[in-house]
PDB file of C-alpha atoms in Angstrom:
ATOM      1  CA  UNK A   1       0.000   0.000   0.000  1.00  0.00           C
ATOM      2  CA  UNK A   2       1.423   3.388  -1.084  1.00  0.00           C
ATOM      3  CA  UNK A   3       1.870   5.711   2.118  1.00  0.00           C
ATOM      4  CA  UNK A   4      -0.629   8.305   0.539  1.00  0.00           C
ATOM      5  CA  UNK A   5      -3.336   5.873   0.485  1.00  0.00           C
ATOM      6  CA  UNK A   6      -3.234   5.416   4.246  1.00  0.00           C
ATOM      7  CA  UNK A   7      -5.597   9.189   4.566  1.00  0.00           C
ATOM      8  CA  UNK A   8      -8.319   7.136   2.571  1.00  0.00           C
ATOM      9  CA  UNK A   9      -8.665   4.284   4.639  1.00  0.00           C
ATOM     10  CA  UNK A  10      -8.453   5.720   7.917  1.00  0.00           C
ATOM     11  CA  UNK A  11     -11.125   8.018   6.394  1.00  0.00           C
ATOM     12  CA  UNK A  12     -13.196   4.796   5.310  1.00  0.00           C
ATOM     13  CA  UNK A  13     -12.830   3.553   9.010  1.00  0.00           C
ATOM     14  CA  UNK A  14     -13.586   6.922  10.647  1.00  0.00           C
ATOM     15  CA  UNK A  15     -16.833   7.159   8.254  1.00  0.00           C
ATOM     16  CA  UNK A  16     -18.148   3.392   9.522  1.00  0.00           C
ATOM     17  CA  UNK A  17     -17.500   4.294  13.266  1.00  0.00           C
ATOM     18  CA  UNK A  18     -19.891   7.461  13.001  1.00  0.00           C
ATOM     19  CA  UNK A  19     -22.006   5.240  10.742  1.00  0.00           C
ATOM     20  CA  UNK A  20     -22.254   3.180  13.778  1.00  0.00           C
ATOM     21  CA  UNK A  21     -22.400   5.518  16.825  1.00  0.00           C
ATOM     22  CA  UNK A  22     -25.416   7.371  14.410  1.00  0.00           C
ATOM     23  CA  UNK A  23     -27.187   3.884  13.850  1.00  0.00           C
ATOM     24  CA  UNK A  24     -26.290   3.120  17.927  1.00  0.00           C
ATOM     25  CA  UNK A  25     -28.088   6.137  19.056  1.00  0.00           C
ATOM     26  CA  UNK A  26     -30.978   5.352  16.601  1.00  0.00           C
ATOM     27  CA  UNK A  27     -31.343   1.845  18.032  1.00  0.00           C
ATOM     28  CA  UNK A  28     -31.220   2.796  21.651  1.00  0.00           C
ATOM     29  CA  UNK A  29     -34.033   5.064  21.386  1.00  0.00           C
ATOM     30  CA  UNK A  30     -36.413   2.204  19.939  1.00  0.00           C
ATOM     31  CA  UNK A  31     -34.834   0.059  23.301  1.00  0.00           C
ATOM     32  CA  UNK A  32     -36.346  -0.517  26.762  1.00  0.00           C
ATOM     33  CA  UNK A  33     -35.052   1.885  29.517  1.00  0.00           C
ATOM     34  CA  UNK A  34     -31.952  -0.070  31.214  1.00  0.00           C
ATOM     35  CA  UNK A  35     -30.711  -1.752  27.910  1.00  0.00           C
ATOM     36  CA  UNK A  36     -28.355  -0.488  25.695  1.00  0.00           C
ATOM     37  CA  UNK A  37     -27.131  -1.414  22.106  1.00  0.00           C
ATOM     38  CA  UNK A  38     -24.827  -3.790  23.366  1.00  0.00           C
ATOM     39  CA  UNK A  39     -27.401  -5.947  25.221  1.00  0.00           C
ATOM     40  CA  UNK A  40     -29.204  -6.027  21.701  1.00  0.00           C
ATOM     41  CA  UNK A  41     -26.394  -6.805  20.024  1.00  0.00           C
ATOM     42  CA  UNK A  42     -25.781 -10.208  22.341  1.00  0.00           C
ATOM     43  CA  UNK A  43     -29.476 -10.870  21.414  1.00  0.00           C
ATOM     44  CA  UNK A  44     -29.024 -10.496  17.969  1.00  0.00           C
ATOM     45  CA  UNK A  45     -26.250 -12.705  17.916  1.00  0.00           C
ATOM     46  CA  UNK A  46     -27.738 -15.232  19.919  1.00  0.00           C
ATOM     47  CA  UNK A  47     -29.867 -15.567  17.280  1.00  0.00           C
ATOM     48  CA  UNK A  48     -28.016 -14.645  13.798  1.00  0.00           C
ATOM     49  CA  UNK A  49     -24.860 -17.122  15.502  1.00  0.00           C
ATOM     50  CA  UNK A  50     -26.386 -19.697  17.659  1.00  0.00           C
ATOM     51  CA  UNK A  51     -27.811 -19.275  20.872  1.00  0.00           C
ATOM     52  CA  UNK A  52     -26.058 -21.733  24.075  1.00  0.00           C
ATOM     53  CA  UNK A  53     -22.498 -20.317  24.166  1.00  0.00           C
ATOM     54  CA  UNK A  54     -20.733 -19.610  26.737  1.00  0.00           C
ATOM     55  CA  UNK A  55     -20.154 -16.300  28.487  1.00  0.00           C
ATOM     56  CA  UNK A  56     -16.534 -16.839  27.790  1.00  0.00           C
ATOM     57  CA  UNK A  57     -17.158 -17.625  24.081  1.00  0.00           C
ATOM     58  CA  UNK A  58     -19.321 -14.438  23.925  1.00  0.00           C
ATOM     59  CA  UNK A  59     -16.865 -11.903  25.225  1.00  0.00           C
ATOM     60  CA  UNK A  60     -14.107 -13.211  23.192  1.00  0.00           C
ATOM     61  CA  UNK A  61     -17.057 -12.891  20.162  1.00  0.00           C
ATOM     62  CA  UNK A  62     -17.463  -9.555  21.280  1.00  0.00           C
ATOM     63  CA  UNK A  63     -13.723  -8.365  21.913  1.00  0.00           C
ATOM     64  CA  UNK A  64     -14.907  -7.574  25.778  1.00  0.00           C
ATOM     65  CA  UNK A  65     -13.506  -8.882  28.888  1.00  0.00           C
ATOM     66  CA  UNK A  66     -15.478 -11.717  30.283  1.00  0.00           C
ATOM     67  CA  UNK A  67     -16.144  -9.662  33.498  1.00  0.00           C
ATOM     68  CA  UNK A  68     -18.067  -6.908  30.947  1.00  0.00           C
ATOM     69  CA  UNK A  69     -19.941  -9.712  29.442  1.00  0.00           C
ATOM     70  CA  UNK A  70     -21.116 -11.627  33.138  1.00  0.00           C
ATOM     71  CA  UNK A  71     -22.882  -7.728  33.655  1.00  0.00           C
ATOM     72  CA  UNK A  72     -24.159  -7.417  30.422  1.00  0.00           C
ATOM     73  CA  UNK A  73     -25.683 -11.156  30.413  1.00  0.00           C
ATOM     74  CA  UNK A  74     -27.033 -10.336  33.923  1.00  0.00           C
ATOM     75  CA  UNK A  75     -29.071  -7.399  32.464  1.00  0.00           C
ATOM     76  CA  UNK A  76     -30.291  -9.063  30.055  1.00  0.00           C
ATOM     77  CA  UNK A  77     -31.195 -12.281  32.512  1.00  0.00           C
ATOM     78  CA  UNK A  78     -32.802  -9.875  34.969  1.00  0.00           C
ATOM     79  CA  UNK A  79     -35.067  -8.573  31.745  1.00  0.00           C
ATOM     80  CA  UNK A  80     -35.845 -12.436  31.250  1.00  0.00           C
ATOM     81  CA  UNK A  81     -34.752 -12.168  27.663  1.00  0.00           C
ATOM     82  CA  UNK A  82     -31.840 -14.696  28.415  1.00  0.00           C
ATOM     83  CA  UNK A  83     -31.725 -17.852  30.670  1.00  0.00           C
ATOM     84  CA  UNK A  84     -27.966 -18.895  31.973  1.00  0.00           C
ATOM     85  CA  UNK A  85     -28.225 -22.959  32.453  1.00  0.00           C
ATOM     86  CA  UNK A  86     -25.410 -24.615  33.672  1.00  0.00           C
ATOM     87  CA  UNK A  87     -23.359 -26.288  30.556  1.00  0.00           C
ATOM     88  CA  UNK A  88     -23.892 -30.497  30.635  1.00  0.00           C
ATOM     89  CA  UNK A  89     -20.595 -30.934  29.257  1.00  0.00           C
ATOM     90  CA  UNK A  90     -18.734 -28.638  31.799  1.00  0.00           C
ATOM     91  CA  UNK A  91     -19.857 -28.029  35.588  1.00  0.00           C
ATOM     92  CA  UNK A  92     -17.810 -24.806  35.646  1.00  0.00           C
ATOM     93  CA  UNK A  93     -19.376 -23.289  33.496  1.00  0.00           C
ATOM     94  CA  UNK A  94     -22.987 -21.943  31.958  1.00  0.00           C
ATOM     95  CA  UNK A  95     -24.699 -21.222  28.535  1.00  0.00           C
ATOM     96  CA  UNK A  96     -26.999 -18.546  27.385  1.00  0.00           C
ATOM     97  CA  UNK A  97     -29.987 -19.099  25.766  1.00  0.00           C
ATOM     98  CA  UNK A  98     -32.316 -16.496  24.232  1.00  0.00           C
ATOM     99  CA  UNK A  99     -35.640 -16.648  25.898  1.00  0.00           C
ATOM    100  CA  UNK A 100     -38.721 -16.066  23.516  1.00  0.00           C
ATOM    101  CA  UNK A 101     -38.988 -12.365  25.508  1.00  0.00           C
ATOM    102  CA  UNK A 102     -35.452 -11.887  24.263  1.00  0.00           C
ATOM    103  CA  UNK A 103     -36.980 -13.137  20.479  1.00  0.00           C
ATOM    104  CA  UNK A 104     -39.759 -10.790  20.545  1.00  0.00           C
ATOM    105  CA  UNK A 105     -37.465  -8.053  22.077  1.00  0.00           C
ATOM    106  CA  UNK A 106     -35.173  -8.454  19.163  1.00  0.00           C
ATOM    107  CA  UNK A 107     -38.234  -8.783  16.494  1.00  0.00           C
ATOM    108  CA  UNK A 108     -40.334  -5.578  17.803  1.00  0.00           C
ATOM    109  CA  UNK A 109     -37.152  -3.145  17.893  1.00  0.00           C
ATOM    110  CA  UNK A 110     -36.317  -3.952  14.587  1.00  0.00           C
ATOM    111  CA  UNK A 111     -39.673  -3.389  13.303  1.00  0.00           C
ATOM    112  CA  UNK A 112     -39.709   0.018  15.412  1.00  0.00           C
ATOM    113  CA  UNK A 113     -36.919   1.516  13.682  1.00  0.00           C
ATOM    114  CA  UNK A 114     -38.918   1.237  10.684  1.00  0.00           C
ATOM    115  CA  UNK A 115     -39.535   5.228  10.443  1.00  0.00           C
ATOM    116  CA  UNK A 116     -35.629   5.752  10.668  1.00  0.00           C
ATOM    117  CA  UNK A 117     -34.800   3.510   7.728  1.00  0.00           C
ATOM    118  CA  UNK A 118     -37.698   4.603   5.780  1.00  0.00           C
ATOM    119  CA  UNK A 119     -36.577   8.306   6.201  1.00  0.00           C
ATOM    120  CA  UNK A 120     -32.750   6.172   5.195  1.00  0.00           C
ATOM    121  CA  UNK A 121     -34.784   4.691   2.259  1.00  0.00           C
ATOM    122  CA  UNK A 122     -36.076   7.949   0.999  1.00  0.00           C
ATOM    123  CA  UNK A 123     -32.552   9.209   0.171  1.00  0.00           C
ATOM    124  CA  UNK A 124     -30.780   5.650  -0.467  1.00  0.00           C
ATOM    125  CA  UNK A 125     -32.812   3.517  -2.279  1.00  0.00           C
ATOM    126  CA  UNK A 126     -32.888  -0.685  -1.458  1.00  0.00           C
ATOM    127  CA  UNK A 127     -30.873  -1.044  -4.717  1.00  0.00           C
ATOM    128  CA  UNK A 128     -27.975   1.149  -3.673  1.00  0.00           C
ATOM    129  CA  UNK A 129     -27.799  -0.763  -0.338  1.00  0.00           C
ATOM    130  CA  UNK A 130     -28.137  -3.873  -1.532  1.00  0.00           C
ATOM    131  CA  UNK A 131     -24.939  -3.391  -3.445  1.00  0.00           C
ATOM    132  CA  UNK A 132     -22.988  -2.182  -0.342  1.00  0.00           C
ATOM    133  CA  UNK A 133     -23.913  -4.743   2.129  1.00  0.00           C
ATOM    134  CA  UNK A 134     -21.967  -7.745   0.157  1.00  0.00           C
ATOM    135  CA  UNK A 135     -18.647  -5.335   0.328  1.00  0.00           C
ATOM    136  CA  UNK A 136     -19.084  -4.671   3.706  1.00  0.00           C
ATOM    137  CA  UNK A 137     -19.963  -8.167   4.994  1.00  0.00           C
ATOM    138  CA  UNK A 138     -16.906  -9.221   2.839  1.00  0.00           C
ATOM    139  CA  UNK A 139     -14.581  -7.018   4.929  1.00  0.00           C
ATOM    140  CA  UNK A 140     -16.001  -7.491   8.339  1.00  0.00           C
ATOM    141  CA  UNK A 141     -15.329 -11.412   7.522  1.00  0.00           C
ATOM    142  CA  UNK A 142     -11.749 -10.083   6.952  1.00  0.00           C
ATOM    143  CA  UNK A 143     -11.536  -8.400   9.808  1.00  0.00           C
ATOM    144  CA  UNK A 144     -12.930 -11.385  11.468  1.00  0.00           C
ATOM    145  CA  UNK A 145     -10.869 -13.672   9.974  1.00  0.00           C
ATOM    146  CA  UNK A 146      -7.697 -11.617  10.877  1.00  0.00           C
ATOM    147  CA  UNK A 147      -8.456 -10.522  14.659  1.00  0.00           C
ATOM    148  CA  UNK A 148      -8.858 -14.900  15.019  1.00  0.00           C
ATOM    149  CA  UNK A 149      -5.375 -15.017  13.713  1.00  0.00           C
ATOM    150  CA  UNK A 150      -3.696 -12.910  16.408  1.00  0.00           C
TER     151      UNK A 150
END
């Protein structure tokens, strides 16, 4: 990569992070008081991924300490939209399991930021995004693929 270049992709980067903080803040208003994006994100996961790993197996999933996932998991247990049971292959430790109030959770606050992407919609249309998301999804799987390598 040619030294000049490195401007552009920081930009790139910069642009996705605001991206995300804007689409955060958008999310969180369509949320239950007491839970935050990152308690939807676990939910969503649970669900996109697999639901029954472990806390450990979340937090290194999420790039978090395991301590940061325990609370976050215990927020969303005391909502009753997970359930910890203890793991039958291993005693030590516990897997998480979306409960169907965690489901519906998930389900209903996508469908109520609705208004937000059709105001997106209005200025982007469905074509234009459905070109992007491949690219994207190809470079978060590189990113993936690359932070597993470490």
């Amino acid at each position: 990569m040619d030294r000049t270049e490195i401007p552009l992709y920081f930009q790139f980067f910069n642009e996705i992070g605001i991206i995300g903080q804007l689409s955060r803040a958008m999310l969180e208003a369509q949320l239950p008081k007491g839970l935050l994006a990152p308690h939807f994100a676990i939910l969503n996961h649970l669900i996109r991924v697999r639901d029954g790993q472990t806390p450990l197996t979340l937090a290194k999933a999420f790039q978090v300490p395991k301590t940061t996932m325990t609370h976050s998991l215990g927020i969303l247990e005391k909502h009753g939209l997970v359930a910890l049971k203890p793991h039958p292959k291993d005693g030590r430790s516990k897997q998480v399991w979306i409960t169907e109030a965690g489901r519906t959770l998930r389900e209903n606050t996508i469908e109520a930021t609705g208004p937000a992407f059709a105001a997106f919609a209005e200025k982007f249309d469905p074509r234009t995004v459905g070109e992007i998301v491949p690219k994207l999804a190809e470079m978060r799987a590189f990113l993936d693929a690359a932070r597993d390598a470490d």
